[in-house]
Amino acid sequence: MANSDTPLLDELEKGRWPSFVKDIKQAAQKSPMAEDLLRQLELSYKDKIGHWKHGGIVGVKGYGAGVIGRYSDRPDLFPNVQAFHTMRVNHPTGWFYKTDTLRKLCDIWDKHGSSLTNMHGATGDVILLGTKTEHLQPCFNDLSDAGFDLGGSGSALRTPSACVGPARCEWACIDSLDICYNLTMTYQDQIHRPMFPYKFKIKVSACANDCVASIARSDFSIIGTWKGDILIDQKEALAYASTIDIQKEVCDLCPTRCMEWNGKELKIWNEDCTRCMHCINLMPKALRPGKEKGATILVGGKAPIVQGALLSWVIVPFMKLEPPYTELKDLIERIQDWWDENGKSRERLGELITRLGMRVFLKAVGLPAVPQMVKAPRTNPYVFFWPEDIKKEVK
Amino acid sequence: MAKTDIGPPDYKTMLPPVIERNYGKWLYHEILQPGVLVHIAQSGEALYSVRAGSPRLVSTDHIREICDIAEKYCDGYLRFTSRHNIEFLLDNKDKIEPLIDELKSRGYPVGGTGHAVTNIVHTQGWVHCHTPATDASGPVKALMDEIYDYFTTMKLPNHVRISLACCLNMCGAIHCSDIAILGIHRTVPKTDNTRVPNVCEIPSTVASCPTGAIRGDMKNKTLTVNDEKCMYCGNCYTVCPAMPIADPDNDGISIWVGGKVSNARSAPKFSKLAIPFLPNNPPRWPEVVDAVKNILEVYASHARKHERVGEWIERVGWERFFSLTGIPFTDQHIDDFDLAVDTFRTSTQFKWR
C-alpha cells in the first residue's frame, strides 16, 4: 500500500465515534477543494497552527452578511483552497427537514462548493464549508431558487434559533418555533445588512430548561414560563412512586422546598415556586406547567470577548406572546435603537448596559424597575437620583 | 436576479404529519431506551425520536445517507438537535428496532438522551478558522472515542454537557458547560509594524483590548503592546490582521467545569477554571482526553443522583473537587480580571481538602 499523505489525520479515522476525517475524505473523492482542505489540515496537525488568513470582504449582491471570507496562507501548496469561503444558510426553524429539502441543498453544494458542511453551526445556520469567490453568487442564486436564504454574520442580527418547542415538547410554554420564524421573517433586513455596533443574537427557549442556551448566548433571550399553579395529576404522581423516590429526588431537590409528598399525595405551595422545571422534568406524566403561559425576557448574554462573558438579565418577568408579537417586537426595536445610538463599535448590548447602567437602560426603553430583576438590591451607597427627583429650590 | 430576503424554508412544511396533527398538544414523554424518546399526545398518538451522534462536519454524501435512512424508516422526516445530533422521527413503533440496527451497522452511535454525555458542541478549529489556538473536530473525535459508552448509556448522575471552543471568541458559547474545553494562546501578539499602517485601523485595535494593553504609536502609524497587561485573548488580531498571535509551541487547551444553562434546581452558571493549560498534542490530544475523562469519572462516582457537575462541586466545595480529581490548584485559578474579588473567600468556613 502506498504511504498516505495524511498519516496524522488517518489516526482519527480509527475509533468508535463517527470520524470527520472520513467525511472530508469522502468529499475529496469529488472535490479538489476538499482534497486540499484535507492536506492543509494535515499540515496544521504537523505544525500545530492554523493555516487560514483573515477573511476579506466577499459576499453576494445586495447582502453584507451570510458569507465568511476565508483564504489559505499556503496557496502555493493548496491552490484549490486559496479562497475557501463559508456560506451560512438559514436553517428551517427547529432544524426540521424533509429529505427532499436536504437533498436539494446537497446537490447545490456539490455543484458550487467543497461538498462539506456543518449540520449545523453554533448559531444554528447550515454551514456550507468552503467555496471559491466566483461560486458565491451562482450558489446563492441556486439556493434562492430552491427556497433557501442566507443567515446573519458580522455586525448584524444573527440567525435567530429556537428549541423544538410545541412541535414535540409537552413543556412548551410559548410557541418558540413560530416566534423564531416570525422574528426571522420580520427582520430579514437586519440579518442580511449589518447595521449595528456589533452582533445581536435572539434565541427562543419554550421553557426554563433552555435547550438552545438562550440565557448564555443571546443578547435577547426569550424563555417560556407560566403564572399560576403547576397542574397535578395525583393518580400519575402516585404511579411515579414505584419508580422514583418522590420525597428525595423531587421534593428535597426543589430549590424553594415548596413541595411535600406524604406517600399518597403531592402538595405544592405554588406561591413559593420559582418554576425551575426540576419536578416537571422528573414527573412529566404527573406535573404540567400552569395555565397562564408566556415568557420571561432577559438581555445581555454573551461569550467572553470583549469585556467578559455575561448571562442574560431579567428585564421583563412575564410577557404574553401571541402573534403578531407586537409588544415583543416593539421592545426589541426600542432596545436596538438605544444600543445603536449609544454603543461603541464592537460593544455588545450587555457590555453597553454594564457601562451606562441598568437604570439608564430601563429608563431609555421604558421599563419599570421590579424586584424580579435583581438577586438582591445594591449594597453600596453610591446611589444616583434623576434630576426630576430632586427639589430645585432650596428653602 | 435571485430573490433576496425570502428567509428560510417555512418549518411548518418540514414537520411530519404526526407532529402537524398534535402540534402543541403533547402530554408527556418517556425515554424508552438510550437514544429513543416517545412523546404521547392528548390524542393518544405517539411520536418516536431516535437520536444518533454525528461528527457535525459532514459531507453531502453523508447527508444523503442520512436521507436514505430517514426515507426508509421515517417517510423522509428528521431533525437535528441544538447539540448537533440527528433525530429520526417516526410514528411506527415497529420500525424503531430495524432503524437502530441499521444505524448501528452503519456506525452511527445511538444515544445522547437523559443522564448521558451528549454530542460535544464545538467550533471549526484548524479546519476553517483564522484565530484558533487548537483544532476542534480532532480533540472532539478523540474524546468521544474514549467516552463513547457514556453516550450510549444513561448511567451518569445527570446530563453532562461537554463543549469545545478553539479560542476565547467561543463560537458556540461554551462558557456554561458541565465541562468546557477551551483553546488558549499564551504569548503576546507579534505586531508586524510594516503591515499595521496598511491593514489596521489603530483606534479600533486599541479599543479591542480588554485590559488596555495596546497603545497607538501615531508617529510611526503602528501599535505597541504592553506585555505585562496582555492576557492573550487574540481580540486585537480579529480586528487587526497584522497582529498574529498563534504560537505552535505555546498554544494549547484549558479545561473549565461546573457550568449549566438549564434553570432546573440551581440557577444557570458559568464554568470555572479547572486546568489552566494542557499541550496541543495532535492527532489525539491524550492529555486532554485523560483530563476530561478523569473529571467525568470522579463526578460519576461522587455526585448524587440528579446533581449536575457544578451542583456536585458546589455541595462538596472546590477544595474537595481539586483533591478528588488530583488536579493541582495554581495561582492561575485565582481571578484577576474585573470583579475578581467576588470569588475570594470571605468566611472562615472551608474544608482542608
XYZ file of C-alpha atoms in Angstrom, chain A:
395
model
C 0.000 0.000 0.000
C 1.297 3.457 -0.862
C 2.148 5.725 2.046
C -0.714 8.021 2.951
C -0.367 11.803 2.526
C -2.190 12.276 5.785
C -0.762 9.923 8.437
C -1.825 12.122 11.376
C -5.413 12.562 10.270
C -5.641 8.895 9.378
C -5.325 8.205 13.118
C -8.662 9.957 13.570
C -10.393 7.532 11.233
C -9.935 4.919 13.937
C -12.222 4.591 16.948
C -15.947 4.241 17.508
C -17.211 7.818 17.235
C -18.083 8.933 13.670
C -14.993 10.427 12.053
C -14.957 13.850 10.405
C -11.807 12.734 8.570
C -13.852 10.081 6.771
C -16.287 12.793 5.709
C -13.519 15.046 4.405
C -12.027 12.114 2.501
C -15.453 11.243 1.106
C -15.871 14.811 -0.145
C -12.304 14.775 -1.503
C -13.350 11.992 -3.875
C -15.273 14.542 -5.884
C -13.995 17.942 -4.799
C -10.397 19.156 -5.300
C -11.233 21.821 -2.690
C -11.965 19.159 -0.084
C -8.793 17.352 -1.087
C -6.662 20.440 -0.496
C -8.529 21.118 2.748
C -7.547 17.657 3.935
C -3.903 18.214 3.017
C -3.814 21.666 4.615
C -5.389 20.261 7.788
C -2.699 17.588 7.885
C -0.112 20.366 7.743
C -1.845 22.071 10.692
C -1.689 18.804 12.625
C 2.023 18.678 11.878
C 2.745 22.378 12.561
C 0.223 22.791 15.419
C -1.056 26.007 13.898
C -3.972 27.100 11.728
C -3.330 27.943 8.087
C -6.209 30.298 7.347
C -5.816 34.014 6.844
C -8.202 36.729 7.865
C -11.327 36.892 5.754
C -11.653 39.576 3.140
C -14.914 41.242 2.214
C -16.769 38.864 -0.040
C -20.464 38.349 -0.449
C -23.450 38.200 -2.704
C -25.302 41.068 -4.378
C -27.444 43.130 -2.050
C -26.211 41.487 1.159
C -23.494 42.450 3.631
C -23.789 39.223 5.600
C -24.088 35.479 5.186
C -20.651 34.825 3.665
C -17.461 34.494 5.699
C -14.349 35.165 3.653
C -11.515 32.713 4.133
C -8.126 32.345 2.407
C -5.314 29.843 2.823
C -1.948 31.181 3.992
C -0.280 28.479 1.886
C -1.941 28.893 -1.532
C 1.382 27.758 -3.015
C 0.800 24.293 -1.544
C -3.001 24.213 -1.599
C -4.180 26.228 -4.609
C -7.712 24.798 -4.503
C -8.389 26.411 -1.137
C -6.655 29.700 -1.929
C -10.157 31.127 -1.452
C -12.432 28.930 0.659
C -15.378 30.981 1.849
C -18.161 29.795 4.135
C -21.806 30.381 3.299
C -24.270 30.447 6.175
C -27.690 29.184 5.155
C -30.594 29.962 7.469
C -31.907 26.640 8.780
C -35.609 25.776 8.917
C -36.662 26.742 12.455
C -36.216 23.895 14.930
C -33.847 22.160 12.446
C -36.730 20.130 10.988
C -36.174 18.733 7.491
C -37.843 16.699 4.839
C -35.222 14.739 2.972
C -36.080 16.292 -0.411
C -35.062 19.673 1.034
C -31.771 18.302 2.320
C -31.056 16.595 -0.987
C -31.596 19.868 -2.862
C -29.103 21.526 -0.554
C -26.577 18.742 -1.153
C -26.945 18.981 -4.936
C -26.404 22.738 -4.902
C -23.342 22.399 -2.688
C -21.830 19.630 -4.801
C -22.254 21.903 -7.804
C -20.768 25.030 -6.241
C -18.664 24.101 -3.235
C -16.480 21.668 -1.327
C -19.263 19.124 -0.592
C -18.523 19.710 3.094
C -20.939 21.166 5.620
C -21.602 21.641 9.284
C -25.018 20.406 10.356
C -25.133 22.898 11.991
C -23.055 25.893 13.008
C -23.122 27.193 16.553
C -25.610 29.954 15.781
C -27.900 27.484 14.052
C -27.255 28.008 10.350
C -26.387 25.262 7.909
C -22.706 25.920 7.271
C -21.611 25.332 3.689
C -17.932 24.928 4.321
C -15.802 26.482 1.655
C -16.022 27.643 -1.922
C -14.277 29.974 -4.337
C -15.206 33.627 -4.755
C -16.634 33.153 -8.241
C -19.029 30.476 -6.989
C -20.653 32.633 -4.305
C -23.214 34.441 -6.432
C -24.196 31.427 -8.589
C -24.504 29.334 -5.434
C -26.701 31.944 -3.796
C -28.841 32.148 -6.938
C -29.420 28.398 -6.859
C -30.085 28.447 -3.116
C -32.623 31.222 -3.546
C -34.338 29.408 -6.429
C -34.603 26.342 -4.186
C -36.203 28.362 -1.392
C -33.209 28.984 0.866
C -31.725 32.213 2.118
C -28.515 33.205 3.879
C -28.198 33.775 7.625
C -26.535 36.602 9.520
C -22.862 37.381 10.076
C -20.767 40.315 11.235
C -22.465 43.236 12.981
C -25.920 42.023 12.030
C -28.852 40.292 13.647
C -27.629 36.720 13.695
C -29.941 33.945 12.576
C -32.425 33.511 15.434
C -32.835 29.980 16.716
C -35.359 28.104 18.832
C -35.803 24.877 20.747
C -38.080 22.122 19.440
C -40.964 23.733 21.337
C -44.594 22.745 20.796
C -43.631 20.595 17.807
C -42.606 17.864 20.211
C -42.334 19.066 23.776
C -45.090 18.951 26.384
C -43.325 21.621 28.437
C -43.501 24.361 25.792
C -44.971 27.482 27.389
C -44.648 29.502 24.200
C -44.603 28.668 20.509
C -40.827 29.015 20.253
C -40.826 27.927 16.607
C -43.450 30.408 15.457
C -41.856 33.253 17.429
C -38.439 32.474 15.972
C -39.735 32.139 12.420
C -41.837 35.280 12.731
C -38.880 37.329 14.017
C -36.628 35.861 11.330
C -39.042 36.885 8.577
C -39.723 40.303 10.121
C -36.039 41.143 10.461
C -34.635 39.891 7.143
C -33.105 43.304 6.501
C -31.287 43.298 9.863
C -29.999 39.776 9.234
C -28.626 40.451 5.766
C -27.362 44.018 6.085
C -25.155 44.592 9.127
C -26.321 47.849 10.704
C -25.459 47.555 14.391
C -22.425 48.255 16.613
C -21.809 44.501 16.784
C -23.628 41.183 16.536
C -27.110 40.791 18.046
C -28.459 37.344 18.891
C -32.012 36.271 19.662
C -32.757 32.774 20.932
C -36.079 31.322 21.988
C -36.485 28.518 24.508
C -40.000 27.425 25.328
C -39.262 26.580 28.977
C -36.658 27.161 31.672
C -34.691 24.045 30.668
C -33.452 26.358 27.911
C -32.440 23.812 25.267
C -30.955 26.481 22.961
C -28.869 28.018 25.767
C -30.671 31.296 25.247
C -29.627 32.714 28.621
C -25.930 32.086 27.965
C -25.535 33.080 24.358
C -28.105 35.577 23.215
C -28.306 39.332 23.626
C -32.078 38.965 23.726
C -33.259 35.798 25.465
C -36.876 34.658 25.326
C -37.612 31.861 27.797
C -41.066 30.355 28.282
C -42.648 30.316 31.743
C -46.058 30.401 33.379
C -48.125 32.004 36.109
C -50.419 30.142 38.439
C -50.353 26.655 39.872
C -48.475 23.664 38.481
C -51.126 21.230 37.260
C -51.014 17.967 39.207
C -52.418 14.587 38.242
C -52.329 12.883 41.646
C -53.004 9.449 40.177
C -49.968 9.697 37.920
C -47.894 11.113 40.789
C -48.690 8.018 42.830
C -47.692 5.865 39.865
C -44.244 7.518 39.843
C -43.747 6.442 43.461
C -42.940 2.956 42.217
C -40.037 4.161 40.040
C -38.609 7.177 41.869
C -38.262 8.343 45.471
C -40.547 11.349 45.177
C -39.626 12.956 48.504
C -35.892 12.537 47.993
C -35.486 13.032 44.254
C -38.219 15.569 43.636
C -39.229 17.432 46.811
C -35.817 17.575 48.523
C -34.134 18.848 45.361
C -36.709 21.589 44.801
C -34.744 24.848 45.171
C -37.509 26.534 47.171
C -38.635 23.378 49.022
C -42.195 24.200 48.062
C -43.316 20.575 47.689
C -44.184 17.729 50.008
C -45.019 14.069 49.367
C -46.888 12.168 52.051
C -46.770 8.822 50.275
C -50.135 9.353 48.593
C -50.426 12.942 47.558
C -48.145 15.663 46.279
C -48.666 19.100 47.780
C -47.164 22.208 46.169
C -47.052 25.657 47.742
C -47.171 27.399 44.386
C -46.572 30.915 45.692
C -43.037 29.789 46.583
C -42.354 28.006 43.275
C -39.756 29.645 41.014
C -40.679 27.439 38.014
C -37.253 25.831 37.672
C -38.708 22.726 35.912
C -36.978 20.115 38.102
C -40.150 18.429 39.383
C -41.823 18.610 35.991
C -38.703 17.141 34.334
C -38.808 14.182 36.673
C -42.562 13.557 36.596
C -43.805 14.680 33.171
C -46.892 12.495 33.330
C -47.983 13.905 36.679
C -46.970 17.559 36.552
C -47.514 20.242 33.919
C -46.775 23.971 33.694
C -49.614 26.234 34.874
C -52.287 27.519 32.536
C -51.313 31.173 32.059
C -48.345 30.908 29.739
C -45.861 33.456 28.454
C -42.186 34.264 28.549
C -39.555 35.909 30.669
C -37.442 38.335 28.633
C -33.772 38.679 29.503
C -30.991 40.642 27.831
C -27.215 40.866 27.688
C -25.994 37.266 27.401
C -22.712 36.733 25.559
C -19.394 34.881 25.365
C -16.198 36.496 26.783
C -14.970 38.814 24.034
C -14.530 41.775 24.770
C -15.322 42.575 28.412
C -16.082 39.098 29.761
C -18.898 36.575 29.494
C -22.356 37.511 30.723
C -25.542 35.598 31.426
C -28.696 37.423 30.394
C -30.523 39.566 32.956
C -34.282 39.598 33.556
C -35.885 42.775 32.220
C -39.497 41.653 31.741
C -40.598 38.960 34.215
C -43.661 37.975 32.191
C -44.865 38.809 28.706
C -47.697 37.096 26.887
C -46.516 36.068 23.446
C -49.125 35.694 20.778
C -48.996 36.551 17.062
C -48.236 39.072 15.684
C -45.954 39.608 18.727
C -46.300 43.397 18.585
C -45.251 44.049 22.194
C -42.175 41.827 21.777
C -41.084 43.463 18.524
C -41.616 46.960 19.956
C -39.332 46.056 22.832
C -36.659 44.545 20.573
C -36.677 47.657 18.404
C -36.558 50.090 21.349
C -33.577 48.177 22.721
C -31.772 48.043 19.387
C -32.345 51.784 18.846
C -30.824 52.611 22.239
C -27.901 50.268 21.657
C -27.323 51.612 18.147
C -27.428 55.183 19.460
C -25.098 54.623 22.419
C -22.986 51.559 21.694
C -19.358 51.805 20.683
C -18.021 49.736 17.836
C -17.920 46.043 18.853
C -19.782 46.688 22.103
C -22.472 44.098 22.799
C -25.746 45.093 24.449
C -24.754 43.573 27.808
C -21.485 45.476 27.823
C -23.244 48.738 26.998
C -25.699 48.200 29.852
C -22.753 47.456 32.157
C -21.039 50.665 31.047
C -24.018 53.016 31.213
C -26.034 51.315 33.940
C -29.206 49.250 34.067
C -31.012 52.294 35.479
C -30.244 54.316 32.339
C -31.162 51.396 30.084
C -34.512 50.778 31.762
C -35.468 54.424 31.557
C -34.448 54.651 27.905
C -36.514 51.654 26.845
C -39.393 52.475 29.178
C -39.382 49.509 31.511
C -40.254 49.818 35.211
C -37.790 48.580 37.843
C -39.137 45.460 39.594
C -37.544 43.194 42.222
C -37.539 40.233 39.807
C -34.654 41.979 38.017
C -32.101 41.545 40.806
C -30.729 38.832 43.062
C -30.512 41.498 45.767
C -30.640 45.290 45.967
C -27.351 47.161 45.915
C -25.028 47.070 48.930
C -23.072 50.235 48.176
C -24.387 53.722 48.952
C -23.302 55.296 45.667
C -26.846 55.980 44.560
C -27.740 58.255 41.647
C -31.006 60.182 41.515
C -32.670 61.628 38.452
C -32.684 65.460 38.369
C -36.501 65.461 38.405
C -36.485 63.641 41.749
C -34.649 66.500 43.420
C -36.342 69.659 44.652
C -34.873 72.505 42.644
C -35.361 75.455 45.022
C -33.620 75.445 48.366
C -35.977 76.659 51.092
